[in-house]
Amino acid sequence: FLGSGSVIHAMHHVEHEVEHRRHHEAHGHHEPFDPQDMRTMGNLRRYLPQTHWTFLVATLAIAGLPPLAGFFSKDEILFSAFRYGQNYDVFWAHAVWLVGLGTALLTAIYMGRCYLLTFEGEERWPAALDVRPHESPWTMTVPLVVLAALSAVGGFLGLPALLGSSWIHHWLGAEHGGPVFEAEIEWEVSHSTEWGLLALGGAIAVVGLLIAWARWGRRELEADSWLRYKMGALYRVLAGKYFVDELYDATVVKPVVGGARRVLAPFDEKGVDGAVNGLARFVRNVGAALRPLQTGFVQHYALAVVVGVVVVVAVMLFVGG
């Protein structure tokens, strides 16, 4: 994620330079340029070397390539699901394990696509021959280097029991005084099965990355067009995120906003604003009625004082009598 931030930082400079050049062009129609769209990037490894190498390490780690950190964390999750399903013979645990395998494959594919479209291939932003991105400052690249190093070796802190002692497991486990309780397992899987699961996890990462390279490493954006054509309606459903946003907008946002405009807005305008504006008009009218009393002549004020004194005295005499 920090690597993506570094890429976006560099592409925003490209966007500003492109907009500056367009501003000085007298004519011509220009397509919108999104600095966060991988389809407008390409070959950034040439211009962002530190971001490139750290992003590559993180990509391989998230894809689950051994022996990077993501491989061990992914394997721990898949192995736990498999072990639970085998020990207790429950269907849903096996289903979770299979879904996890499929998800791991898709993760390797889309992370490979992310890297390839961003850092490999040809430059695809406007005016690529003249406008070049620049590496981020050291305040951004130093954390990238630190995290890339941890992504490479951090997994050895949590080795599976088959490969050695897990420091994280002993530190967090309740049986060792940690906060995490682990359910007791009646029996463990065999070592051969565990080695097979480790090999399967690594193979899935390799296969996913190879699929990404075969598609997007060679064909770049043509692979997206091919995928859109082959998947048809399913592609539109997935690209539309199952149209959850559209459903939410139609069933929640529009009814609430429409109801507010038809009911609450008139009440706010006629009721709340009407009361406030009515009070303001009342005060203004009272002020307008009293304003003639303030003439600015001292004689008038003296006369008013005398009249007031006479009235007060008369009232006192009348009441006293």
CSV table of C-alpha atoms in Angstrom, one decimal:
chain,number,residue,atom,x,y,z
A,1,PHE,CA,0.0,0.0,0.0
A,2,LEU,CA,2.8,2.4,0.7
A,3,GLY,CA,4.4,1.4,-2.6
A,4,SER,CA,1.1,2.4,-4.3
A,5,GLY,CA,1.3,5.7,-2.5
A,6,SER,CA,4.7,6.3,-3.9
A,7,VAL,CA,3.5,5.5,-7.4
A,8,ILE,CA,0.5,7.8,-7.1
A,9,HIS,CA,2.8,10.5,-5.8
A,10,ALA,CA,5.0,10.2,-8.9
A,11,MET,CA,2.0,10.0,-11.3
A,12,HIS,CA,0.4,13.1,-9.8
A,13,HIS,CA,3.5,15.0,-10.8
A,14,VAL,CA,3.0,13.6,-14.3
A,15,GLU,CA,-0.7,14.7,-14.2
A,16,HIS,CA,0.3,18.2,-13.3
A,17,GLU,CA,2.8,18.5,-16.0
A,18,VAL,CA,0.4,17.0,-18.6
A,19,GLU,CA,-2.3,19.5,-17.5
A,20,HIS,CA,0.2,22.3,-17.7
A,21,ARG,CA,1.1,21.4,-21.3
A,22,ARG,CA,-2.6,21.1,-22.3
A,23,HIS,CA,-3.3,24.5,-20.8
A,24,HIS,CA,-0.9,26.0,-23.3
A,25,GLU,CA,-2.3,24.2,-26.3
A,26,ALA,CA,-4.8,26.3,-28.3
A,27,HIS,CA,-7.0,23.5,-29.5
A,28,GLY,CA,-7.7,19.8,-29.4
A,29,HIS,CA,-9.8,17.4,-27.4
A,30,HIS,CA,-8.0,15.6,-24.5
A,31,GLU,CA,-9.1,12.4,-22.8
A,32,PRO,CA,-9.2,12.5,-19.0
A,33,PHE,CA,-6.1,11.2,-17.3
A,34,ASP,CA,-6.3,9.3,-14.1
A,35,PRO,CA,-3.0,9.2,-12.2
A,36,GLN,CA,-4.2,6.2,-10.1
A,37,ASP,CA,-5.2,4.0,-13.1
A,38,MET,CA,-2.6,1.3,-13.8
A,39,ARG,CA,-3.8,1.4,-17.5
A,40,THR,CA,-2.1,4.9,-17.8
A,41,MET,CA,1.2,3.8,-16.3
A,42,GLY,CA,3.8,1.3,-17.5
A,43,ASN,CA,7.6,1.0,-17.4
A,44,LEU,CA,7.8,2.9,-14.1
A,45,ARG,CA,10.7,0.7,-13.0
A,46,ARG,CA,12.8,2.9,-15.3
A,47,TYR,CA,11.9,6.0,-13.3
A,48,LEU,CA,11.2,4.8,-9.8
A,49,PRO,CA,13.9,2.2,-9.1
A,50,GLN,CA,13.5,2.1,-5.3
A,51,THR,CA,9.8,2.0,-5.4
A,52,HIS,CA,10.0,-0.7,-8.1
A,53,TRP,CA,12.2,-3.1,-6.2
A,54,THR,CA,10.4,-2.7,-2.9
A,55,PHE,CA,7.0,-3.1,-4.7
A,56,LEU,CA,8.2,-6.2,-6.4
A,57,VAL,CA,9.3,-7.8,-3.1
A,58,ALA,CA,5.9,-6.9,-1.6
A,59,THR,CA,4.1,-8.3,-4.7
A,60,LEU,CA,5.9,-11.6,-4.4
A,61,ALA,CA,5.2,-11.8,-0.7
A,62,ILE,CA,1.5,-11.1,-1.1
A,63,ALA,CA,1.3,-13.6,-3.9
A,64,GLY,CA,2.6,-16.2,-1.4
A,65,LEU,CA,5.9,-17.0,-3.0
A,66,PRO,CA,8.2,-19.0,-0.6
A,67,PRO,CA,10.1,-18.1,1.5
A,68,LEU,CA,8.7,-14.6,1.8
A,69,ALA,CA,6.5,-13.6,4.7
A,70,GLY,CA,3.2,-13.9,2.8
A,71,PHE,CA,3.9,-17.6,2.0
A,72,PHE,CA,4.0,-18.5,5.7
A,73,SER,CA,1.0,-16.5,6.8
A,74,LYS,CA,-1.1,-17.8,3.9
A,75,ASP,CA,0.1,-21.4,4.6
A,76,GLU,CA,-0.8,-21.1,8.2
A,77,ILE,CA,-4.4,-20.1,7.3
A,78,LEU,CA,-4.8,-22.8,4.7
A,79,PHE,CA,-3.2,-25.5,6.9
A,80,SER,CA,-5.5,-24.7,9.8
A,81,ALA,CA,-8.6,-25.0,7.6
A,82,PHE,CA,-7.4,-28.3,6.1
A,83,ARG,CA,-6.4,-29.7,9.5
A,84,TYR,CA,-9.7,-28.8,11.1
A,85,GLY,CA,-11.6,-30.4,8.2
A,86,GLN,CA,-9.5,-33.6,8.3
A,87,ASN,CA,-9.6,-34.0,12.1
A,88,TYR,CA,-13.3,-33.3,12.6
A,89,ASP,CA,-14.5,-34.4,9.1
A,90,VAL,CA,-16.7,-31.3,8.5
A,91,PHE,CA,-17.6,-30.3,5.0
A,92,TRP,CA,-17.5,-26.5,5.6
A,93,ALA,CA,-13.9,-26.7,6.7
A,94,HIS,CA,-12.9,-28.4,3.5
A,95,ALA,CA,-14.9,-25.9,1.5
A,96,VAL,CA,-13.1,-23.0,3.3
A,97,TRP,CA,-9.8,-24.7,2.4
A,98,LEU,CA,-10.7,-25.0,-1.3
A,99,VAL,CA,-12.0,-21.4,-1.3
A,100,GLY,CA,-8.7,-20.3,0.3
A,101,LEU,CA,-6.7,-22.1,-2.5
A,102,GLY,CA,-8.8,-20.4,-5.2
A,103,THR,CA,-8.3,-17.0,-3.4
A,104,ALA,CA,-4.6,-17.6,-3.2
A,105,LEU,CA,-4.4,-18.3,-6.9
A,106,LEU,CA,-6.4,-15.2,-7.7
A,107,THR,CA,-4.3,-13.1,-5.4
A,108,ALA,CA,-1.1,-14.2,-7.2
A,109,ILE,CA,-2.7,-13.4,-10.5
A,110,TYR,CA,-4.0,-9.9,-9.7
A,111,MET,CA,-0.8,-9.0,-7.8
A,112,GLY,CA,1.2,-10.0,-10.9
A,113,ARG,CA,-1.1,-8.0,-13.1
A,114,CYS,CA,-0.7,-5.0,-10.7
A,115,TYR,CA,3.0,-5.2,-10.9
A,116,LEU,CA,3.2,-5.8,-14.6
A,117,LEU,CA,0.9,-3.0,-15.7
A,118,THR,CA,2.6,-0.6,-13.4
A,119,PHE,CA,6.3,-1.2,-13.8
A,120,GLU,CA,6.7,-3.2,-17.0
A,121,GLY,CA,5.8,-2.7,-20.6
A,122,GLU,CA,5.6,0.7,-22.4
A,123,GLU,CA,4.7,4.1,-21.0
A,124,ARG,CA,1.0,4.7,-21.5
A,125,TRP,CA,0.4,8.2,-20.0
A,126,PRO,CA,-0.2,11.2,-22.3
A,127,ALA,CA,3.0,12.9,-23.7
A,128,ALA,CA,5.1,10.0,-22.4
A,129,LEU,CA,8.0,11.0,-24.6
A,130,ASP,CA,8.2,14.4,-22.9
A,131,VAL,CA,6.8,14.0,-19.4
A,132,ARG,CA,8.7,11.7,-17.0
A,133,PRO,CA,7.9,10.7,-13.4
A,134,HIS,CA,10.4,11.1,-10.7
A,135,GLU,CA,11.3,8.9,-7.7
A,136,SER,CA,9.7,9.8,-4.4
A,137,PRO,CA,11.7,11.5,-1.7
A,138,TRP,CA,13.6,9.6,0.9
A,139,THR,CA,10.9,10.1,3.5
A,140,MET,CA,8.8,7.8,1.4
A,141,THR,CA,11.3,5.4,0.1
A,142,VAL,CA,13.1,4.6,3.4
A,143,PRO,CA,9.9,3.1,4.9
A,144,LEU,CA,9.4,1.1,1.7
A,145,VAL,CA,12.9,-0.4,2.0
A,146,VAL,CA,12.3,-1.3,5.7
A,147,LEU,CA,8.9,-2.9,5.0
A,148,ALA,CA,10.2,-4.7,1.9
A,149,ALA,CA,13.0,-6.2,4.1
A,150,LEU,CA,10.4,-7.3,6.6
A,151,SER,CA,8.3,-8.8,3.9
A,152,ALA,CA,11.2,-10.9,2.8
A,153,VAL,CA,12.4,-12.3,6.1
A,154,GLY,CA,9.5,-11.6,8.5
A,155,GLY,CA,7.9,-15.0,7.8
A,156,PHE,CA,10.7,-16.8,9.6
A,157,LEU,CA,9.4,-15.5,12.9
A,158,GLY,CA,6.3,-17.7,12.4
A,159,LEU,CA,7.7,-20.9,10.8
A,160,PRO,CA,5.3,-23.8,10.9
A,161,ALA,CA,6.1,-26.5,13.4
A,162,LEU,CA,7.3,-28.8,10.6
A,163,LEU,CA,10.2,-26.4,9.8
A,164,GLY,CA,11.1,-25.3,13.3
A,165,SER,CA,9.9,-23.3,16.3
A,166,SER,CA,7.4,-20.5,15.7
A,167,TRP,CA,8.4,-17.5,17.8
A,168,ILE,CA,5.1,-15.7,17.1
A,169,HIS,CA,3.1,-18.8,18.0
A,170,HIS,CA,4.9,-19.1,21.4
A,171,TRP,CA,4.6,-15.4,22.0
A,172,LEU,CA,0.9,-15.1,21.3
A,173,GLY,CA,-0.3,-18.6,22.3
A,174,ALA,CA,-2.4,-18.8,25.5
A,175,GLU,CA,-0.6,-22.0,26.6
A,176,HIS,CA,2.6,-19.9,26.7
A,177,GLY,CA,1.0,-16.9,28.5
A,178,GLY,CA,-0.1,-15.1,25.4
A,179,PRO,CA,-3.6,-13.6,24.6
A,180,VAL,CA,-4.6,-16.0,21.8
A,181,PHE,CA,-6.4,-19.3,22.7
A,182,GLU,CA,-5.9,-22.1,20.2
A,183,ALA,CA,-8.5,-24.9,20.1
A,184,GLU,CA,-7.2,-28.3,20.9
A,185,ILE,CA,-6.8,-30.7,18.0
A,186,GLU,CA,-7.2,-34.3,18.7
A,187,TRP,CA,-4.6,-35.4,16.2
A,188,GLU,CA,-2.2,-33.8,13.7
A,189,VAL,CA,-1.8,-34.5,10.1
A,190,SER,CA,1.2,-36.5,8.9
A,191,HIS,CA,4.4,-34.8,8.0
A,192,SER,CA,4.2,-36.0,4.4
A,193,THR,CA,0.7,-34.3,4.1
A,194,GLU,CA,2.1,-31.1,5.7
A,195,TRP,CA,5.0,-31.1,3.3
A,196,GLY,CA,2.5,-31.6,0.4
A,197,LEU,CA,0.4,-28.7,1.6
A,198,LEU,CA,3.5,-26.4,1.8
A,199,ALA,CA,4.4,-27.5,-1.8
A,200,LEU,CA,0.9,-26.9,-3.0
A,201,GLY,CA,0.8,-23.4,-1.5
A,202,GLY,CA,4.1,-22.5,-3.2
A,203,ALA,CA,3.0,-24.0,-6.5
A,204,ILE,CA,-0.2,-22.0,-6.4
A,205,ALA,CA,1.8,-18.8,-6.1
A,206,VAL,CA,4.1,-19.7,-8.9
A,207,VAL,CA,1.2,-20.7,-11.2
A,208,GLY,CA,-0.7,-17.5,-10.5
A,209,LEU,CA,2.4,-15.4,-11.2
A,210,LEU,CA,3.1,-17.3,-14.4
A,211,ILE,CA,-0.5,-16.8,-15.6
A,212,ALA,CA,-0.2,-13.1,-14.9
A,213,TRP,CA,3.1,-12.9,-16.9
A,214,ALA,CA,1.7,-14.9,-19.8
A,215,ARG,CA,-1.3,-12.6,-20.1
A,216,TRP,CA,-0.3,-9.1,-19.0
A,217,GLY,CA,3.5,-9.4,-19.3
A,218,ARG,CA,3.3,-10.0,-23.0
A,219,ARG,CA,0.0,-8.5,-24.1
A,220,GLU,CA,-0.5,-5.7,-21.5
A,221,LEU,CA,-3.9,-4.1,-21.9
A,222,GLU,CA,-4.9,-6.5,-24.7
A,223,ALA,CA,-5.2,-9.1,-22.0
A,224,ASP,CA,-7.9,-7.1,-20.3
A,225,SER,CA,-9.8,-6.9,-23.6
A,226,TRP,CA,-9.4,-10.6,-24.2
A,227,LEU,CA,-10.6,-11.3,-20.6
A,228,ARG,CA,-13.6,-9.0,-21.1
A,229,TYR,CA,-14.6,-10.8,-24.3
A,230,LYS,CA,-14.2,-14.3,-22.9
A,231,MET,CA,-16.0,-13.8,-19.7
A,232,GLY,CA,-18.9,-11.8,-21.2
A,233,ALA,CA,-21.7,-11.0,-18.7
A,234,LEU,CA,-19.7,-12.5,-15.8
A,235,TYR,CA,-17.0,-9.9,-16.4
A,236,ARG,CA,-19.5,-7.1,-16.3
A,237,VAL,CA,-20.9,-8.5,-13.0
A,238,LEU,CA,-17.5,-8.7,-11.4
A,239,ALA,CA,-16.3,-5.4,-12.8
A,240,GLY,CA,-19.5,-3.8,-11.4
A,241,LYS,CA,-18.8,-5.4,-8.0
A,242,TYR,CA,-22.0,-7.4,-8.2
A,243,PHE,CA,-23.8,-4.0,-8.6
A,244,VAL,CA,-24.1,-3.7,-4.9
A,245,ASP,CA,-23.5,0.1,-5.1
A,246,GLU,CA,-26.2,0.5,-7.7
A,247,LEU,CA,-28.6,-1.6,-5.6
A,248,TYR,CA,-27.8,0.4,-2.5
A,249,ASP,CA,-28.3,3.6,-4.4
A,250,ALA,CA,-31.7,2.5,-5.8
A,251,THR,CA,-33.0,1.0,-2.5
A,252,VAL,CA,-31.6,3.3,0.1
A,253,VAL,CA,-29.9,6.5,-1.2
A,254,LYS,CA,-32.5,7.6,-3.7
A,255,PRO,CA,-35.6,6.9,-1.5
A,256,VAL,CA,-34.0,8.6,1.5
A,257,VAL,CA,-32.9,11.6,-0.6
A,258,GLY,CA,-36.2,11.8,-2.5
A,259,GLY,CA,-38.2,11.6,0.7
A,260,ALA,CA,-36.1,14.2,2.3
A,261,ARG,CA,-36.7,16.6,-0.6
A,262,ARG,CA,-40.4,16.0,-0.7
A,263,VAL,CA,-41.2,15.9,3.1
A,264,LEU,CA,-38.3,17.3,5.1
A,265,ALA,CA,-37.2,20.0,2.8
A,266,PRO,CA,-40.7,21.7,2.7
A,267,PHE,CA,-41.0,21.4,6.5
A,268,ASP,CA,-37.5,22.9,6.9
A,269,GLU,CA,-38.4,25.7,4.5
A,270,LYS,CA,-41.9,26.5,5.7
A,271,GLY,CA,-41.6,25.4,9.4
A,272,VAL,CA,-38.1,25.9,10.7
A,273,ASP,CA,-37.1,28.7,8.3
A,274,GLY,CA,-40.5,30.2,8.5
A,275,ALA,CA,-40.4,30.5,12.3
A,276,VAL,CA,-37.0,32.0,12.2
A,277,ASN,CA,-37.8,34.4,9.4
A,278,GLY,CA,-41.1,35.3,11.0
A,279,LEU,CA,-39.4,36.2,14.3
A,280,ALA,CA,-36.9,38.3,12.3
A,281,ARG,CA,-39.7,40.1,10.5
A,282,PHE,CA,-41.5,40.8,13.9
A,283,VAL,CA,-38.4,42.3,15.4
A,284,ARG,CA,-37.8,44.3,12.3
A,285,ASN,CA,-41.4,45.7,12.3
A,286,VAL,CA,-41.2,46.6,16.0
A,287,GLY,CA,-38.0,48.4,15.4
A,288,ALA,CA,-39.5,50.2,12.4
A,289,ALA,CA,-42.4,51.3,14.6
A,290,LEU,CA,-40.2,52.6,17.4
A,291,ARG,CA,-37.6,54.1,15.2
A,292,PRO,CA,-39.6,57.5,14.8
A,293,LEU,CA,-39.2,58.0,18.6
A,294,GLN,CA,-35.5,58.4,18.1
A,295,THR,CA,-35.4,61.8,16.4
A,296,GLY,CA,-32.0,62.9,17.4
A,297,PHE,CA,-33.2,66.3,18.9
A,298,VAL,CA,-32.4,67.0,22.5
A,299,GLN,CA,-35.6,69.1,22.9
A,300,HIS,CA,-37.7,66.1,22.1
A,301,TYR,CA,-35.9,63.9,24.6
A,302,ALA,CA,-36.2,66.6,27.3
A,303,LEU,CA,-39.9,66.9,26.6
A,304,ALA,CA,-40.3,63.1,26.8
A,305,VAL,CA,-38.6,63.2,30.2
A,306,VAL,CA,-40.9,66.0,31.5
A,307,VAL,CA,-43.9,64.1,30.2
A,308,GLY,CA,-42.7,61.0,31.8
A,309,VAL,CA,-42.1,62.7,35.1
A,310,VAL,CA,-45.6,64.3,35.0
A,311,VAL,CA,-47.1,60.8,34.3
A,312,VAL,CA,-45.2,59.2,37.1
A,313,VAL,CA,-46.2,62.0,39.6
A,314,ALA,CA,-49.9,61.8,38.5
A,315,VAL,CA,-49.9,58.0,38.9
A,316,MET,CA,-48.4,58.4,42.4
A,317,LEU,CA,-50.9,61.0,43.4
A,318,PHE,CA,-53.7,59.0,42.0
A,319,VAL,CA,-52.6,55.8,43.7
A,320,GLY,CA,-51.8,57.6,46.9
A,321,GLY,CA,-55.2,59.3,46.9
